[in-house]
Short mmCIF file of C-alpha atoms in Angstrom, two decimals:
data_model
loop_
_atom_site.label_atom_id
_atom_site.label_comp_id
_atom_site.label_asym_id
_atom_site.label_seq_id
_atom_site.Cartn_x
_atom_site.Cartn_y
_atom_site.Cartn_z
CA LEU A 1 -60.40 50.64 50.06
CA LEU A 2 -58.13 52.14 51.79
CA GLU A 3 -58.97 55.72 53.35
CA VAL A 4 -57.44 58.56 52.45
CA PHE A 5 -58.53 62.27 54.36
CA GLU A 6 -59.11 65.70 52.54
CA THR A 7 -57.35 68.58 54.56
CA ASP A 8 -57.33 71.98 54.28
CA GLN A 9 -53.66 72.16 54.24
CA VAL A 10 -52.43 72.71 51.26
CA ASP A 11 -48.70 72.14 50.27
CA THR A 12 -46.87 72.95 46.98
CA CYS A 13 -46.05 69.60 45.63
CA PRO A 14 -43.69 69.27 42.16
CA ALA A 15 -45.45 67.42 39.57
CA GLU A 16 -42.80 64.72 39.54
CA SER A 17 -43.97 63.80 42.58
CA ILE A 18 -47.43 62.50 41.33
CA LEU A 19 -46.72 58.86 40.66
CA SER A 20 -49.76 57.21 39.05
CA PRO A 21 -53.76 58.46 38.50
CA VAL A 22 -56.01 57.81 41.18
CA GLN A 23 -59.55 57.58 41.52
CA LEU A 24 -61.56 58.41 44.87
CA HIS A 25 -64.86 56.70 46.21
CA ASP A 26 -67.23 58.38 48.67
CA SER A 27 -67.85 54.72 50.42
CA ASN A 28 -65.91 51.76 50.93
CA LYS A 29 -66.99 50.06 47.90
CA ARG A 30 -65.35 50.38 45.02
CA ASP A 31 -67.31 51.42 41.69
CA ASP A 32 -66.18 49.52 38.47
CA THR A 33 -67.68 51.37 35.89
CA HIS A 34 -64.91 53.83 35.87
CA ALA A 35 -61.45 52.79 33.55
CA SER A 36 -58.79 50.74 35.24
CA SER A 37 -56.01 52.48 33.63
CA ILE A 38 -55.28 55.69 31.91
CA ARG A 39 -52.37 55.69 29.13
CA GLY A 40 -51.53 52.62 30.19
CA MET A 41 -50.79 53.32 33.79
CA PRO A 42 -52.84 51.95 36.37
CA ILE A 43 -55.31 53.71 38.24
CA ILE A 44 -54.80 53.26 42.30
CA HIS A 45 -58.91 53.61 43.99
CA PHE A 46 -59.30 55.29 47.58
CA GLN A 47 -62.00 56.08 49.65
CA CYS A 48 -62.54 59.66 51.15
CA GLN A 49 -65.69 60.84 53.14
CA ARG A 50 -63.98 63.17 55.70
CA LEU A 51 -61.55 66.39 55.84
CA TRP A 52 -59.30 66.63 58.58
CA SER A 53 -59.93 70.71 59.06
CA ILE A 54 -56.23 72.05 60.41
CA LEU A 55 -58.43 75.00 61.87
CA ARG A 56 -60.77 73.06 63.94
CA SER A 57 -58.13 70.40 64.98
CA THR A 58 -60.87 67.65 64.04
CA PHE A 59 -62.57 65.39 61.16
CA VAL A 60 -65.96 66.75 59.30
CA PRO A 61 -67.89 64.91 56.48
CA SER A 62 -65.89 65.91 53.52
CA GLY A 63 -69.22 66.66 51.39
CA ALA A 64 -69.67 65.72 47.95
CA LEU A 65 -66.75 64.42 45.83
CA GLY A 66 -67.53 66.86 43.13
CA GLY A 67 -66.33 69.78 44.96
CA MET A 68 -63.15 68.66 46.32
CA ALA A 69 -61.03 71.02 43.18
CA SER A 70 -62.98 73.97 44.10
CA ARG A 71 -62.34 73.52 47.76
CA GLY A 72 -58.48 72.69 47.00
CA ARG A 73 -58.53 76.02 45.04
CA MET A 74 -59.92 78.00 47.79
CA HIS A 75 -57.30 76.71 50.32
CA SER A 76 -54.29 76.80 48.10
CA SER A 77 -51.67 79.26 48.07
CA PHE A 78 -52.10 79.98 44.09
CA GLY A 79 -55.85 80.79 45.05
CA GLY A 80 -55.57 84.11 42.96
CA SER A 81 -54.21 82.63 39.71
CA LEU A 82 -56.65 79.68 40.08
CA LYS A 83 -59.44 82.05 40.51
CA LYS A 84 -58.51 83.67 37.29
CA LEU A 85 -58.54 80.42 35.75
CA GLN A 86 -62.10 79.67 37.35
CA VAL A 87 -63.43 82.91 35.71
CA GLU A 88 -61.83 82.56 32.47
CA GLU A 89 -63.09 78.80 32.66
CA GLU A 90 -67.03 79.83 33.33
CA GLN A 91 -66.34 82.56 30.83
CA VAL A 92 -65.56 79.47 28.21
CA ALA A 93 -68.27 77.69 29.56
CA ALA A 94 -70.85 80.54 29.04
CA SER A 95 -69.56 81.18 25.42
CA SER A 96 -70.42 77.57 24.31
CA GLN A 97 -73.77 77.84 25.85
CA PRO A 98 -76.70 78.99 23.08
CA PRO A 99 -77.61 82.76 23.76
CA GLN A 100 -80.88 83.92 25.38
CA ASP A 101 -83.11 85.03 22.96
CA LEU A 102 -83.78 88.09 24.22
CA THR A 103 -86.42 89.32 21.71
CA ASN A 104 -88.73 86.43 23.45
CA TRP A 105 -90.64 87.76 26.65
CA GLY A 106 -90.21 85.29 28.71
CA ASP A 107 -86.27 84.89 28.05
CA ALA A 108 -86.05 88.47 28.70
CA PHE A 109 -87.95 88.91 31.91
CA LYS A 110 -85.56 85.58 33.05
CA ASP A 111 -82.33 87.87 31.87
CA ALA A 112 -83.69 91.07 33.63
CA ILE A 113 -84.52 89.41 37.04
CA GLN A 114 -81.29 87.60 37.08
CA LYS A 115 -79.00 90.93 36.32
CA LEU A 116 -81.22 92.82 39.19
CA SER A 117 -80.02 90.34 41.38
CA ILE A 118 -77.93 91.84 44.26
CA ALA A 119 -75.54 88.39 43.90
CA GLU A 120 -75.21 88.17 40.69
CA ALA A 121 -74.35 92.25 40.61
CA ALA A 122 -71.61 91.49 43.47
CA GLN A 123 -70.03 88.57 41.48
CA ASP A 124 -70.03 90.98 38.40
CA THR A 125 -67.38 93.53 40.27
CA GLN A 126 -65.45 90.88 42.40
CA ASP A 127 -65.11 88.25 40.29
CA ARG A 128 -65.34 89.83 36.70
CA GLY A 129 -64.13 93.30 37.74
CA MET A 130 -67.01 95.38 36.18
CA VAL A 131 -66.86 99.05 36.74
CA LEU A 132 -69.71 100.86 38.48
CA PRO A 133 -71.42 103.65 36.34
CA GLY A 134 -71.25 107.16 38.33
CA ARG A 135 -68.17 106.33 40.43
CA GLU A 136 -65.33 107.14 38.22
CA ARG A 137 -63.94 109.78 40.31
CA GLU A 138 -63.76 107.58 43.17
CA ARG A 139 -62.40 104.97 41.22
CA LYS A 140 -59.58 106.81 40.17
CA GLN A 141 -58.63 108.10 43.24
CA ILE A 142 -58.51 104.46 44.92
CA SER A 143 -56.78 103.17 42.05
CA SER A 144 -54.33 105.77 42.09
CA PHE A 145 -53.70 104.96 46.08
CA LEU A 146 -53.77 101.44 45.66
CA ARG A 147 -51.00 101.26 42.67
CA ASN A 148 -48.69 104.18 44.27
CA ALA A 149 -49.28 101.91 47.89
CA ILE A 150 -48.01 98.27 46.71
CA ARG A 151 -45.48 100.04 44.22
CA GLY A 152 -43.62 101.80 47.31
CA VAL A 153 -44.00 98.74 49.42
CA ALA A 154 -42.53 96.45 46.63
CA SER A 155 -39.85 98.98 45.63
CA GLY A 156 -38.48 99.10 49.04
CA ASN A 157 -38.35 102.79 48.91
CA ASP A 158 -37.69 104.55 52.46
CA TYR A 159 -40.28 106.51 53.70
CA ASP A 160 -40.38 108.73 56.70
CA ASP A 161 -43.23 107.99 59.03
CA SER A 162 -45.62 111.09 57.97
CA VAL A 163 -45.34 109.76 54.26
CA ARG A 164 -45.27 106.04 54.68
CA SER A 165 -48.93 106.74 56.93
CA LYS A 166 -50.45 108.58 54.33
CA SER A 167 -49.43 106.10 51.36
CA SER A 168 -50.18 102.99 52.89
CA THR A 169 -53.86 103.77 54.30
CA ILE A 170 -57.02 105.10 53.08
CA PHE A 171 -60.54 105.61 54.82
CA ILE A 172 -63.59 105.30 52.58
CA ALA A 173 -66.80 106.70 53.75
CA GLY A 174 -70.39 107.17 52.76
CA PRO A 175 -73.83 106.18 52.90
CA PRO A 176 -75.12 102.39 52.38
CA GLY A 177 -75.31 100.87 49.30
CA THR A 178 -73.28 103.60 47.10
CA GLY A 179 -70.50 101.22 45.72
CA LYS A 180 -67.66 101.65 48.29
CA THR A 181 -67.28 97.83 48.66
CA ALA A 182 -68.21 97.14 45.17
CA THR A 183 -65.55 99.63 43.73
CA VAL A 184 -62.90 98.44 46.10
CA LYS A 185 -63.47 95.04 45.12
CA SER A 186 -63.52 95.45 41.49
CA LEU A 187 -60.17 97.19 41.48
CA VAL A 188 -58.30 94.21 43.55
CA HIS A 189 -59.70 92.22 40.34
CA GLU A 190 -57.97 94.65 38.07
CA LEU A 191 -55.01 94.83 40.17
CA LYS A 192 -54.82 91.44 40.34
CA ASN A 193 -54.76 90.47 36.75
CA ASP A 194 -51.97 93.25 36.36
CA GLN A 195 -50.08 91.07 38.81
CA TYR A 196 -50.30 88.16 36.94
CA GLU A 197 -49.16 90.04 33.61
CA GLY A 198 -46.22 91.15 35.82
CA ILE A 199 -47.49 94.95 35.22
CA LEU A 200 -47.73 95.40 39.21
CA PRO A 201 -45.55 93.63 42.03
CA ALA A 202 -46.98 90.59 43.65
CA PHE A 203 -49.44 90.96 46.88
CA ASN A 204 -52.16 89.15 48.96
CA PHE A 205 -55.46 90.41 49.53
CA VAL A 206 -57.48 89.81 52.76
CA SER A 207 -60.86 91.13 53.53
CA VAL A 208 -62.39 91.57 57.15
CA ASN A 209 -66.10 92.64 57.97
CA GLY A 210 -66.33 94.26 61.11
CA MET A 211 -69.80 93.45 61.22
CA GLU A 212 -69.31 89.93 61.20
CA CYS A 213 -66.94 89.90 64.16
CA ARG A 214 -68.36 88.70 67.40
CA SER A 215 -66.48 91.25 69.26
CA PRO A 216 -63.89 93.86 67.74
CA TYR A 217 -61.38 91.87 68.75
CA ASP A 218 -62.25 88.71 66.34
CA ALA A 219 -60.56 91.02 63.54
CA TYR A 220 -57.14 90.01 64.80
CA VAL A 221 -58.05 86.22 64.83
CA LYS A 222 -60.02 86.13 61.18
CA PHE A 223 -56.84 88.35 59.97
CA TRP A 224 -54.27 86.11 61.33
CA GLU A 225 -56.23 83.25 59.89
CA GLU A 226 -56.29 84.80 56.55
CA LEU A 227 -52.80 85.32 56.34
CA ARG A 228 -51.02 81.99 57.88
CA ARG A 229 -54.02 79.59 57.91
CA GLU A 230 -53.81 79.14 61.89
CA LYS A 231 -56.37 80.13 63.96
CA LEU A 232 -55.60 81.59 67.23
CA ALA A 233 -57.08 83.29 70.09
CA SER A 234 -57.45 86.68 70.02
CA GLN A 235 -54.67 87.79 72.31
CA ASP A 236 -52.11 85.55 70.19
CA ALA A 237 -53.23 86.59 66.89
CA VAL A 238 -52.49 90.10 67.61
CA HIS A 239 -49.12 89.47 69.19
CA GLU A 240 -48.70 87.07 65.83
CA LEU A 241 -49.64 89.90 63.64
CA GLU A 242 -47.02 92.34 65.44
CA ASN A 243 -44.01 89.87 65.20
CA TYR A 244 -45.11 89.25 61.44
CA PHE A 245 -45.18 93.19 60.53
CA CYS A 246 -43.13 94.79 63.23
CA GLY A 247 -40.93 92.00 64.82
CA ASP A 248 -36.89 91.95 64.79
CA GLY A 249 -36.96 89.04 62.24
CA GLU A 250 -35.92 88.38 58.79
CA LYS A 251 -37.85 91.36 56.26
CA THR A 252 -39.81 89.72 53.11
CA ASN A 253 -40.90 91.21 50.28
CA SER A 254 -45.06 90.46 51.27
CA VAL A 255 -47.34 93.27 50.40
CA ILE A 256 -50.83 92.75 52.12
CA VAL A 257 -53.66 94.88 50.96
CA LEU A 258 -56.17 94.77 54.00
CA LEU A 259 -59.89 95.77 53.31
CA ILE A 260 -61.36 96.30 56.80
CA ASP A 261 -65.44 96.60 55.95
CA GLU A 262 -67.76 98.56 58.42
CA ILE A 263 -65.07 99.50 60.65
CA ASP A 264 -67.11 100.96 63.09
CA TYR A 265 -67.99 97.86 64.71
CA LEU A 266 -64.23 97.30 65.90
CA ASN A 267 -64.34 100.56 68.14
CA THR A 268 -63.59 99.73 71.79
CA ASN A 269 -63.36 102.06 74.25
CA ARG A 270 -60.04 102.61 74.51
CA GLU A 271 -59.67 102.47 70.65
CA THR A 272 -57.07 100.38 70.26
CA VAL A 273 -58.35 97.26 67.48
CA LEU A 274 -58.53 100.61 65.34
CA TYR A 275 -55.42 101.89 66.16
CA ASN A 276 -53.36 98.68 65.70
CA PHE A 277 -54.41 98.14 62.50
CA PHE A 278 -54.01 101.72 60.82
CA ASP A 279 -50.90 101.84 63.08
CA TRP A 280 -48.78 98.57 61.43
CA PRO A 281 -48.21 100.13 58.38
CA LEU A 282 -46.74 103.59 59.88
CA ARG A 283 -44.30 100.62 61.94
CA ALA A 284 -43.72 97.98 59.41
CA THR A 285 -40.41 96.71 59.39
CA ARG A 286 -41.10 92.86 57.72
CA ALA A 287 -43.61 92.93 55.61
CA ARG A 288 -46.02 95.40 54.57
CA LEU A 289 -49.50 96.16 54.83
CA VAL A 290 -51.73 98.57 53.21
CA VAL A 291 -55.29 99.24 54.81
CA ILE A 292 -58.44 100.17 53.21
CA GLY A 293 -61.28 101.14 56.33
CA ILE A 294 -64.72 101.44 54.88
CA SER A 295 -67.60 103.05 56.79
CA ASN A 296 -71.01 104.50 56.83
CA THR A 297 -69.65 107.28 59.17
CA ILE A 298 -68.05 110.28 57.04
CA ASP A 299 -66.79 111.98 60.35
CA LEU A 300 -65.50 108.72 62.23
CA PRO A 301 -61.85 109.97 62.18
CA GLU A 302 -63.27 113.38 64.22
CA ARG A 303 -64.83 110.91 66.67
CA LEU A 304 -61.48 108.96 67.74
CA GLN A 305 -58.86 109.79 69.94
CA PRO A 306 -56.49 112.23 68.31
CA ARG A 307 -53.57 109.22 68.33
CA VAL A 308 -56.23 107.12 65.87
CA GLN A 309 -57.01 110.80 64.14
CA SER A 310 -53.78 110.84 63.03
CA ARG A 311 -52.98 107.60 61.55
CA ILE A 312 -56.75 107.01 60.06
CA GLY A 313 -57.67 110.05 58.42
CA GLY A 314 -54.79 110.65 55.83
CA THR A 315 -56.12 110.07 52.77
CA ARG A 316 -59.84 110.03 52.22
CA CYS A 317 -62.63 108.99 49.65
CA ASN A 318 -66.09 110.37 50.44
CA TYR A 319 -68.84 108.81 48.53
CA GLN A 320 -72.21 110.75 47.95
CA ALA A 321 -75.55 108.98 47.80
CA TYR A 322 -76.54 108.26 44.16
CA ASP A 323 -78.91 110.50 42.80
CA VAL A 324 -81.86 110.14 40.25
CA PRO A 325 -80.01 110.49 37.22
CA GLN A 326 -77.19 108.21 38.23
CA THR A 327 -79.59 105.48 39.18
CA ILE A 328 -81.20 105.52 36.22
CA ARG A 329 -78.02 105.17 34.42
CA ILE A 330 -77.13 102.37 36.77
CA ILE A 331 -80.59 100.28 35.92
CA LYS A 332 -80.15 100.91 32.13
CA SER A 333 -77.02 99.97 31.99
CA ARG A 334 -77.22 96.73 34.41
CA LEU A 335 -80.39 95.55 32.23
CA GLY A 336 -78.49 96.27 28.95
CA MET A 337 -81.10 99.27 27.96
CA SER A 338 -78.06 101.16 26.79
CA ASP A 339 -76.78 98.58 24.21
CA GLU A 340 -78.70 99.29 21.03
CA SER A 341 -76.40 96.44 19.33
CA THR A 342 -78.15 93.57 21.13
CA PRO A 343 -82.16 93.58 19.95
CA ARG A 344 -83.97 92.59 23.03
CA CYS A 345 -87.55 92.70 24.36
CA GLN A 346 -88.82 95.64 26.56
CA VAL A 347 -89.16 94.47 29.96
CA PHE A 348 -89.27 97.67 31.62
CA ASP A 349 -91.38 101.10 30.82
CA GLU A 350 -89.06 103.93 31.10
CA ASP A 351 -91.31 105.73 33.33
CA ALA A 352 -91.41 102.64 35.99
CA ILE A 353 -87.37 103.08 35.92
CA LYS A 354 -87.60 106.39 36.56
CA PHE A 355 -90.24 106.32 39.39
CA ALA A 356 -87.52 103.40 41.09
CA ALA A 357 -84.92 106.00 40.74
CA LYS A 358 -86.67 108.86 42.68
CA LYS A 359 -88.09 106.67 45.07
CA THR A 360 -84.67 105.41 45.98
CA ALA A 361 -82.91 108.47 46.15
CA ASN A 362 -85.97 110.49 48.23
CA LEU A 363 -84.98 107.09 50.68
CA SER A 364 -81.82 106.94 50.89
CA GLY A 365 -79.74 107.11 47.67
CA ASP A 366 -78.83 102.90 48.29
CA ILE A 367 -78.61 101.44 45.09
CA ARG A 368 -79.55 98.05 46.35
CA LYS A 369 -82.98 99.46 47.16
CA ALA A 370 -83.79 99.99 43.67
CA PHE A 371 -82.10 96.60 42.28
CA ARG A 372 -84.67 95.15 44.69
CA MET A 373 -87.64 97.08 44.05
CA CYS A 374 -87.26 96.77 40.20
CA LYS A 375 -86.54 93.03 40.56
CA THR A 376 -89.41 92.18 42.86
CA ALA A 377 -91.77 94.13 40.60
CA ALA A 378 -90.44 92.16 37.47
CA GLU A 379 -90.61 88.45 39.36
CA ALA A 380 -94.45 89.35 40.06
CA VAL A 381 -95.26 90.71 36.42
CA TYR A 382 -93.66 87.82 35.19
CA ASN A 383 -95.19 84.96 37.30
CA GLU A 384 -98.60 86.64 36.81
CA HIS A 385 -98.52 86.01 33.18
CA ILE A 386 -97.47 82.84 33.64
CA SER A 387 -100.17 81.67 35.93
CA SER A 388 -102.80 83.08 33.62
CA GLY A 389 -102.07 81.07 30.92
CA ARG A 390 -102.30 84.38 28.29
CA GLU A 391 -100.37 84.18 25.44
CA PRO A 392 -98.56 88.18 24.98
CA THR A 393 -99.54 89.28 21.38
CA SER A 394 -96.97 92.06 19.77
CA SER A 395 -99.05 94.61 20.66
CA ALA A 396 -99.76 93.26 23.97
CA GLN A 397 -96.34 92.36 25.63
CA PRO A 398 -95.87 92.23 29.47
CA LEU A 399 -94.54 95.53 30.43
CA VAL A 400 -93.36 96.34 34.27
CA ARG A 401 -94.89 99.76 34.94
CA ILE A 402 -94.99 102.21 37.38
CA GLN A 403 -98.14 100.84 39.33
CA ASP A 404 -96.47 97.63 39.59
CA ILE A 405 -93.18 99.00 41.19
CA GLN A 406 -95.50 100.94 43.60
CA ARG A 407 -97.69 97.21 44.50
CA HIS A 408 -94.71 95.24 45.02
CA SER A 409 -91.67 97.74 46.45
CA LYS A 410 -94.03 98.12 49.36
CA ASP A 411 -94.05 94.44 49.84
CA ALA A 412 -90.13 94.15 49.34
CA TYR A 413 -89.52 97.46 51.83
CA THR A 414 -91.61 95.32 54.49
CA ALA A 415 -89.96 91.98 54.62
CA VAL A 416 -86.48 93.58 54.32
CA LEU A 417 -87.06 96.10 57.03
CA LYS A 418 -88.30 93.14 59.44
CA ARG A 419 -84.82 91.04 59.01
CA ALA A 420 -82.89 94.35 59.92
CA ILE A 421 -85.11 94.75 63.04
CA ARG A 422 -85.15 91.07 64.06
CA GLY A 423 -80.87 91.11 63.34
CA LEU A 424 -80.71 93.62 65.82
CA ALA A 425 -78.36 93.09 69.03
CA VAL A 426 -79.68 93.58 72.62
CA HIS A 427 -78.93 97.13 73.55
CA GLU A 428 -79.70 98.04 69.27
CA ALA A 429 -83.42 96.48 70.23
CA LEU A 430 -84.02 98.21 73.48
CA LEU A 431 -82.67 101.67 71.84
CA MET A 432 -85.26 101.01 69.16
CA VAL A 433 -87.85 100.36 71.63
CA ALA A 434 -87.37 103.56 73.99
CA LEU A 435 -87.21 105.69 70.72
CA GLY A 436 -90.51 104.05 69.51
CA SER A 437 -92.11 104.61 73.25
CA LEU A 438 -90.72 108.25 73.42
CA LYS A 439 -91.97 108.64 69.86
CA LYS A 440 -95.84 107.47 70.41
CA ALA A 441 -95.85 109.73 73.84
CA SER A 442 -94.80 112.55 71.84
CA GLY A 443 -97.54 112.08 69.33
CA SER A 444 -95.49 113.20 66.91
CA GLU A 445 -94.12 112.05 63.79
CA GLU A 446 -91.24 114.31 63.05
CA ILE A 447 -89.72 115.16 66.83
CA TYR A 448 -85.74 114.51 67.14
CA PHE A 449 -84.87 113.48 70.34
CA ASP A 450 -81.49 114.35 72.61
CA GLN A 451 -79.77 111.15 73.00
CA LYS A 452 -79.19 111.77 76.65
CA ASP A 453 -82.97 111.56 77.21
CA LEU A 454 -83.13 108.28 74.99
CA LEU A 455 -80.19 106.75 77.45
CA GLN A 456 -82.47 107.76 80.08
CA LYS A 457 -85.11 106.05 78.63
CA MET A 458 -83.14 103.12 78.06
CA ARG A 459 -82.14 102.75 81.58
CA SER A 460 -85.31 103.07 82.99
CA MET A 461 -86.68 100.25 80.62
CA ALA A 462 -83.77 97.74 81.33
CA SER A 463 -84.72 98.52 84.80
CA ALA A 464 -87.98 98.07 84.64
CA SER A 465 -87.89 94.62 82.94
CA GLY A 466 -85.72 92.91 85.25
CA GLU A 467 -84.11 90.80 82.19
CA ARG A 468 -80.52 90.33 82.74
CA MET A 469 -79.58 90.40 78.73
CA TYR A 470 -80.07 94.31 79.22
CA THR A 471 -79.22 94.78 82.61
CA GLU A 472 -75.41 93.18 82.52
CA PHE A 473 -74.25 95.90 81.05
CA CYS A 474 -74.22 99.29 81.93
CA ILE A 475 -75.10 101.72 79.03
CA GLN A 476 -73.07 104.76 78.54
CA LEU A 477 -73.60 107.81 76.30
CA GLU A 478 -70.80 107.15 73.94
CA ASP A 479 -72.47 103.57 73.35
CA VAL A 480 -75.43 104.99 72.31
CA SER A 481 -73.95 107.58 69.86
CA ASN A 482 -72.19 104.21 68.43
CA MET A 483 -75.41 102.24 68.02
CA VAL A 484 -77.53 105.15 66.71
CA THR A 485 -74.78 105.84 63.97
CA ASN A 486 -74.53 102.25 63.07
CA LEU A 487 -78.72 102.14 63.09
CA ALA A 488 -78.79 105.57 60.65
CA GLY A 489 -76.57 103.70 58.58
CA HIS A 490 -79.13 101.06 58.20
CA GLY A 491 -82.10 103.70 57.58
CA LEU A 492 -83.45 102.77 60.74
CA VAL A 493 -83.12 105.91 62.66
CA ALA A 494 -82.55 109.42 61.22
CA VAL A 495 -80.19 112.00 62.57
CA ARG A 496 -79.59 115.85 62.83
CA ASN A 497 -77.26 118.11 63.98
CA SER A 498 -77.64 119.51 67.48
CA SER A 499 -75.47 122.02 69.37
CA ASN A 500 -72.85 119.32 69.90
CA PRO A 501 -71.83 117.89 66.53
CA MET A 502 -70.37 114.72 68.27
CA ILE A 503 -74.18 113.52 69.73
CA PRO A 504 -76.53 114.33 67.20
CA TYR A 505 -80.17 114.85 67.68
CA VAL A 506 -82.08 111.05 66.54
CA LYS A 507 -85.40 110.44 65.29
CA LEU A 508 -86.97 107.65 64.37
CA ASP A 509 -87.84 106.18 61.13
CA LEU A 510 -90.58 103.92 61.39
CA ASP A 511 -93.67 103.51 62.83
CA PRO A 512 -93.75 102.05 66.85
CA PHE A 513 -96.03 99.04 65.00
CA GLU A 514 -93.20 98.47 62.78
CA ILE A 515 -91.19 97.68 65.39
CA VAL A 516 -93.47 95.48 67.46
CA THR A 517 -93.99 93.20 64.00
CA GLY A 518 -90.18 93.31 63.50
CA LEU A 519 -89.44 91.77 67.35
CA ARG A 520 -92.58 89.64 67.09
CA ASP A 521 -91.21 86.22 68.04
CA THR A 522 -88.51 86.88 69.08
CA ARG A 523 -86.34 87.45 72.50
CA HIS A 524 -87.50 91.10 73.03
CA SER A 525 -91.14 90.64 71.83
CA ARG A 526 -92.58 90.87 75.46
CA LEU A 527 -90.32 94.55 76.02
CA ALA A 528 -91.84 95.75 72.48
CA GLU A 529 -95.45 94.47 73.12
CA LYS A 530 -95.12 96.31 76.68
CA TRP A 531 -94.12 99.36 75.41
CA LEU A 532 -95.39 100.24 72.12
CA SER A 533 -98.12 98.10 71.56
CA ASP A 534 -101.84 100.05 71.50
CA GLN A 535 -103.80 98.98 75.07
CA ARG A 536 -107.44 97.82 73.56
CA LEU A 537 -110.35 96.86 75.43
CA PHE A 538 -111.29 94.25 73.50
CA GLY A 539 -109.18 91.42 71.45
#
């Protein structure tokens, strides 16, 4: 069979250019079980085993042929419309499936476990536009900003510099797991639907996560790659972006909505990356840019240079941690417990949900932790009853109670904590070991340390280790402050105001042995063992 190649370069071709139906095969041998013609038109057969990537400039295995349609949708310039079609197809397929019998305890538990999945919840907000309970005020503010920004950009209104800056950028901040990113992506889904229906001008949405960038300058590479399907070096990408938005060429009607999540990770010594992203909307002459910056650090703008502050801090939306009533409401809404029209077997005891909500609020207010806590407990109760072989009765059905949440949340917390510690960058791991050593030497559980003392400890430990990965970069106080902010956002350390609000005191929120356990079998294990392990005479 003649070989054809799949590619990630997708061109728009008129329907009249299709001359004949084709059948693809994943080997050189033709499968004769397929029809030879469709409506009198002969089918032309090809083999397709490789994909030519214009981004990598090389051939890669194309994978299963069945995934070709979804891959084509991913690379198509009509991705938004195709995404809506795909969601509608999934809804039609789901409606054709026989409904689960939620009065059966097994189906009720499976449904609850699926709905408490973080991935499932994220898909509901991003692909189905689900509104987050308890975030109505924030959603209204961000929705108003986006609609005005997109309409103002598309209508060609001339703004003076100050109005344009404030109308095209927004800074969203709050603790992790409070619905910042989910709210924005849910709104984008809603706005895209309005665009398809002609209510809102056309716009393209691009998302960049600072945590996923190997360096702050990689954000330029990822942004340009999403815009133009072209991978460039960072210095070339920033040049092209400057020309795309602020060059002297012909003006376009393009409206780009850019979401920058975890923008703390894009900070550099000269702060040029953050400055450029929030300066382009102000100077745009060819295509217009709307920037949404998301951070776990509420006072991030105040930590930056005045020239960056003036661009990043115009419009703000601050999120607060979920309180107990809000967490209860979200869990019940997610589990369908608020919907009395659908009969279902009870999975969670009311007190168990209240306990999970209180535990979450006391820890951090991160709703994802409440979901994990409840999901882990529900899975354990379900598996215990399945393995026991006991048949539930109407008077003795499985139920997730407080003791189940207590017993299994600790195991889940330990697993999540271990993954977080193992994922630390080199100097973040050094900081955690240094902080653990200071805490261990103090003998106190609740002591806060000055970041200058922490910096001194880190430098002495790095020098004593003789390891190049710790010594090749000279750590400064500013670096320690940035790392403390990131670690506090992940719940590994806590901070408290000091005489200098820019450099708060810091406290380790873990026991030293948890750091040793988390770093075991990593390249930092020797450092952790040396400074944090208890010295024993035997064993």
